[in-house]
Amino acid sequence: MGKLDVAILRYLTSEDFRVLTAVEMGMKNHELVPGSLVASIANLRHGGVHKLMKELCKHRLLTYERGKQYDGYRLTNSGYDYLALKALTNRKVIASFGNQIGVGKESNIYTVADEDRTPLCLKLHRLGRTCFRNIKGKRDYHAHRNRASWLYLSRISATKEFAYMKALYERDFPVPKPIDFNRHCVVMQLVHGGPLTHVTSVADPDALYDELMNLIVRLGNCGVIHGDFNEFNIMIDEDNHPIIIDFPQMVSTSHTNAELYFDRDVRCVREFFKKRFGYESDLYPKFSDLEREDELDTEVACSGYNRTKDLDNDLLEEMGIGLQVSDEESDSDDEENVEDNKTKYSEQDLEELRKEVDASIQSDTRTTVPEIAAKT
Ligand code: ADP
Ligand code: MG
């Protein structure tokens, strides 16, 4: 943690990248991926996978572990960071790295810059790792599969954040411009300013209060609730206007507990204004005031993050990611699949995995980014 070791981005070869991608694929079904499986799906022209894996372990991008009945490799946080950052640099979204500027609840935030030296913000989502222990005692059933899921949880959190940020940006909400994302990393505009929690006084609390409440209502009329609308996720820019950040937990106003989440967001603002600025108002929005004007919630839900088949509804719910993962695809009965290293792969399965590795590498070596523009 702390500094990103980015020197390694230049140092590692495309074969290293392929091996790491193969381990990533293997981790869909294994907590520890057998070396032989990595060799088979990485499918290097001249072999030598084991030597490469050993080197990657030295750089701490992989670890080799011995379990009770099995042993094998798994990606480390750094290994996963490497895959995402390599893809983002290939695309020329990122050209250089700066400092860590924040540690959120479930993320690390860095400044980066593109080729024109425009400073940008990089958010690395880090879900799951620490939460497992909390869940474990309570839910033994899940404990098993969860250890390999940090990768998917982090990825889904980033995907969801990007989808919301894009939909909001396109509707001219004051949010950072989303630039691109890959795996668990989101790249966005760097906000010049600081979180509201650092603001000790404002010239016109009344105006800022109105602006924030209007935002909550505007979001609601679009069909969404921020869900964590507090002084840490409201940035104040150089012109003293709010910029909203941090979207992975956003929910639809059609969610069963929507009113509860809505009221909580409103209460957060009221309590903060009272505590910090001694400001109180009888005027505040209610859930029943909302009037549907847009379908931002369905638009984002359709954009793909909720169709990821390797996710588990209950688990996500437990981790506070209220996703509508479709039931047909969440295979809750085959938890033995995870970390069962005796899983037999047919030649056809292996061919399928090889194709996935190829497709992933192809997309990671893409050099262009789709343009995102506000609809004004
Ligand atoms: P978490 O989900 O972990 O809470 P946040 O998205 O809230 O992460 O970011 C954590 C902190 O990083 C914020 O409080 C803010 O100080 C900083 N930060 C996040 N996004 C940006 C950005 N686009 N520009 C500048 N600072 C940011
Ligand atoms: Mg936050």
PDB file of N, CA and C in Angstrom, residues 43-80:
ATOM      1  N   ASN A  43      -0.552 -20.388 -22.689  1.00  0.00           N
ATOM      2  CA  ASN A  43      -0.245 -20.892 -24.022  1.00  0.00           C
ATOM      3  C   ASN A  43       0.894 -20.125 -24.697  1.00  0.00           C
ATOM      4  N   LEU A  44       1.992 -19.953 -23.955  1.00  0.00           N
ATOM      5  CA  LEU A  44       3.129 -19.210 -24.505  1.00  0.00           C
ATOM      6  C   LEU A  44       3.804 -20.004 -25.624  1.00  0.00           C
ATOM      7  N   ARG A  45       4.203 -19.295 -26.646  1.00  0.00           N
ATOM      8  CA  ARG A  45       4.768 -19.955 -27.819  1.00  0.00           C
ATOM      9  C   ARG A  45       6.003 -20.794 -27.466  1.00  0.00           C
ATOM     10  N   HIS A  46       6.832 -20.244 -26.576  1.00  0.00           N
ATOM     11  CA  HIS A  46       8.075 -20.963 -26.285  1.00  0.00           C
ATOM     12  C   HIS A  46       8.129 -21.527 -24.872  1.00  0.00           C
ATOM     13  N   GLY A  47       6.968 -21.635 -24.240  1.00  0.00           N
ATOM     14  CA  GLY A  47       6.939 -22.218 -22.896  1.00  0.00           C
ATOM     15  C   GLY A  47       7.621 -21.331 -21.866  1.00  0.00           C
ATOM     16  N   GLY A  48       8.141 -21.953 -20.819  1.00  0.00           N
ATOM     17  CA  GLY A  48       8.875 -21.205 -19.799  1.00  0.00           C
ATOM     18  C   GLY A  48       7.995 -20.459 -18.811  1.00  0.00           C
ATOM     19  N   VAL A  49       6.739 -20.885 -18.702  1.00  0.00           N
ATOM     20  CA  VAL A  49       5.804 -20.185 -17.818  1.00  0.00           C
ATOM     21  C   VAL A  49       6.252 -20.233 -16.362  1.00  0.00           C
ATOM     22  N   HIS A  50       6.774 -21.376 -15.945  1.00  0.00           N
ATOM     23  CA  HIS A  50       7.099 -21.524 -14.530  1.00  0.00           C
ATOM     24  C   HIS A  50       8.192 -20.562 -14.090  1.00  0.00           C
ATOM     25  N   LYS A  51       9.127 -20.341 -14.971  1.00  0.00           N
ATOM     26  CA  LYS A  51      10.196 -19.403 -14.662  1.00  0.00           C
ATOM     27  C   LYS A  51       9.623 -17.981 -14.561  1.00  0.00           C
ATOM     28  N   LEU A  52       8.741 -17.659 -15.492  1.00  0.00           N
ATOM     29  CA  LEU A  52       8.111 -16.331 -15.457  1.00  0.00           C
ATOM     30  C   LEU A  52       7.293 -16.138 -14.183  1.00  0.00           C
ATOM     31  N   MET A  53       6.568 -17.187 -13.798  1.00  0.00           N
ATOM     32  CA  MET A  53       5.745 -17.083 -12.592  1.00  0.00           C
ATOM     33  C   MET A  53       6.620 -16.849 -11.361  1.00  0.00           C
ATOM     34  N   LYS A  54       7.769 -17.499 -11.363  1.00  0.00           N
ATOM     35  CA  LYS A  54       8.684 -17.331 -10.243  1.00  0.00           C
ATOM     36  C   LYS A  54       9.173 -15.876 -10.156  1.00  0.00           C
ATOM     37  N   GLU A  55       9.501 -15.324 -11.313  1.00  0.00           N
ATOM     38  CA  GLU A  55       9.913 -13.917 -11.369  1.00  0.00           C
ATOM     39  C   GLU A  55       8.785 -12.992 -10.897  1.00  0.00           C
ATOM     40  N   LEU A  56       7.575 -13.292 -11.360  1.00  0.00           N
ATOM     41  CA  LEU A  56       6.418 -12.457 -10.988  1.00  0.00           C
ATOM     42  C   LEU A  56       6.160 -12.531  -9.482  1.00  0.00           C
ATOM     43  N   CYS A  57       6.467 -13.679  -8.890  1.00  0.00           N
ATOM     44  CA  CYS A  57       6.362 -13.805  -7.431  1.00  0.00           C
ATOM     45  C   CYS A  57       7.391 -12.917  -6.748  1.00  0.00           C
ATOM     46  N   LYS A  58       8.581 -12.859  -7.328  1.00  0.00           N
ATOM     47  CA  LYS A  58       9.644 -12.025  -6.761  1.00  0.00           C
ATOM     48  C   LYS A  58       9.233 -10.559  -6.749  1.00  0.00           C
ATOM     49  N   HIS A  59       8.535 -10.160  -7.818  1.00  0.00           N
ATOM     50  CA  HIS A  59       8.046  -8.774  -7.899  1.00  0.00           C
ATOM     51  C   HIS A  59       6.754  -8.575  -7.129  1.00  0.00           C
ATOM     52  N   ARG A  60       6.301  -9.633  -6.482  1.00  0.00           N
ATOM     53  CA  ARG A  60       5.079  -9.599  -5.682  1.00  0.00           C
ATOM     54  C   ARG A  60       3.821  -9.257  -6.471  1.00  0.00           C
ATOM     55  N   LEU A  61       3.797  -9.659  -7.724  1.00  0.00           N
ATOM     56  CA  LEU A  61       2.574  -9.501  -8.515  1.00  0.00           C
ATOM     57  C   LEU A  61       1.743 -10.775  -8.413  1.00  0.00           C
ATOM     58  N   LEU A  62       2.429 -11.857  -8.106  1.00  0.00           N
ATOM     59  CA  LEU A  62       1.783 -13.138  -7.817  1.00  0.00           C
ATOM     60  C   LEU A  62       2.299 -13.620  -6.475  1.00  0.00           C
ATOM     61  N   THR A  63       1.508 -14.495  -5.825  1.00  0.00           N
ATOM     62  CA  THR A  63       2.097 -15.253  -4.722  1.00  0.00           C
ATOM     63  C   THR A  63       1.834 -16.726  -4.972  1.00  0.00           C
ATOM     64  N   TYR A  64       2.749 -17.504  -4.477  1.00  0.00           N
ATOM     65  CA  TYR A  64       2.582 -18.949  -4.539  1.00  0.00           C
ATOM     66  C   TYR A  64       2.260 -19.409  -3.135  1.00  0.00           C
ATOM     67  N   GLU A  65       1.184 -20.154  -3.004  1.00  0.00           N
ATOM     68  CA  GLU A  65       0.798 -20.589  -1.661  1.00  0.00           C
ATOM     69  C   GLU A  65       0.494 -22.074  -1.626  1.00  0.00           C
ATOM     70  N   ARG A  66       0.812 -22.631  -0.491  1.00  0.00           N
ATOM     71  CA  ARG A  66       0.452 -24.021  -0.256  1.00  0.00           C
ATOM     72  C   ARG A  66      -0.767 -24.073   0.647  1.00  0.00           C
ATOM     73  N   GLY A  67      -1.810 -24.664   0.164  1.00  0.00           N
ATOM     74  CA  GLY A  67      -2.993 -24.852   1.004  1.00  0.00           C
ATOM     75  C   GLY A  67      -2.957 -26.250   1.584  1.00  0.00           C
ATOM     76  N   LYS A  68      -4.017 -26.646   2.263  1.00  0.00           N
ATOM     77  CA  LYS A  68      -4.073 -27.973   2.876  1.00  0.00           C
ATOM     78  C   LYS A  68      -4.068 -29.064   1.820  1.00  0.00           C
ATOM     79  N   GLN A  69      -4.974 -28.884   0.845  1.00  0.00           N
ATOM     80  CA  GLN A  69      -5.089 -29.960  -0.161  1.00  0.00           C
ATOM     81  C   GLN A  69      -4.609 -29.528  -1.537  1.00  0.00           C
ATOM     82  N   TYR A  70      -4.199 -28.303  -1.648  1.00  0.00           N
ATOM     83  CA  TYR A  70      -3.899 -27.790  -2.982  1.00  0.00           C
ATOM     84  C   TYR A  70      -2.855 -26.706  -2.853  1.00  0.00           C
ATOM     85  N   ASP A  71      -2.205 -26.407  -3.922  1.00  0.00           N
ATOM     86  CA  ASP A  71      -1.363 -25.228  -3.933  1.00  0.00           C
ATOM     87  C   ASP A  71      -1.409 -24.576  -5.309  1.00  0.00           C
ATOM     88  N   GLY A  72      -0.958 -23.368  -5.361  1.00  0.00           N
ATOM     89  CA  GLY A  72      -1.024 -22.671  -6.633  1.00  0.00           C
ATOM     90  C   GLY A  72      -0.759 -21.186  -6.492  1.00  0.00           C
ATOM     91  N   TYR A  73      -1.052 -20.464  -7.549  1.00  0.00           N
ATOM     92  CA  TYR A  73      -0.742 -19.041  -7.610  1.00  0.00           C
ATOM     93  C   TYR A  73      -1.999 -18.199  -7.491  1.00  0.00           C
ATOM     94  N   ARG A  74      -1.826 -17.026  -6.933  1.00  0.00           N
ATOM     95  CA  ARG A  74      -2.906 -16.047  -7.028  1.00  0.00           C
ATOM     96  C   ARG A  74      -2.333 -14.659  -7.267  1.00  0.00           C
ATOM     97  N   LEU A  75      -3.157 -13.818  -7.868  1.00  0.00           N
ATOM     98  CA  LEU A  75      -2.775 -12.428  -8.105  1.00  0.00           C
ATOM     99  C   LEU A  75      -2.753 -11.692  -6.783  1.00  0.00           C
ATOM    100  N   THR A  76      -1.785 -10.816  -6.591  1.00  0.00           N
ATOM    101  CA  THR A  76      -1.805  -9.924  -5.433  1.00  0.00           C
ATOM    102  C   THR A  76      -2.528  -8.639  -5.841  1.00  0.00           C
ATOM    103  N   ASN A  77      -2.780  -7.770  -4.877  1.00  0.00           N
ATOM    104  CA  ASN A  77      -3.308  -6.437  -5.204  1.00  0.00           C
ATOM    105  C   ASN A  77      -2.445  -5.777  -6.265  1.00  0.00           C
ATOM    106  N   SER A  78      -1.127  -5.834  -6.063  1.00  0.00           N
ATOM    107  CA  SER A  78      -0.212  -5.195  -7.021  1.00  0.00           C
ATOM    108  C   SER A  78      -0.327  -5.814  -8.403  1.00  0.00           C
ATOM    109  N   GLY A  79      -0.514  -7.124  -8.436  1.00  0.00           N
ATOM    110  CA  GLY A  79      -0.654  -7.805  -9.719  1.00  0.00           C
ATOM    111  C   GLY A  79      -1.889  -7.337 -10.466  1.00  0.00           C
ATOM    112  N   TYR A  80      -2.955  -7.182  -9.721  1.00  0.00           N
ATOM    113  CA  TYR A  80      -4.204  -6.723 -10.326  1.00  0.00           C
ATOM    114  C   TYR A  80      -4.072  -5.257 -10.750  1.00  0.00           C
TER     115      TYR A  80
END
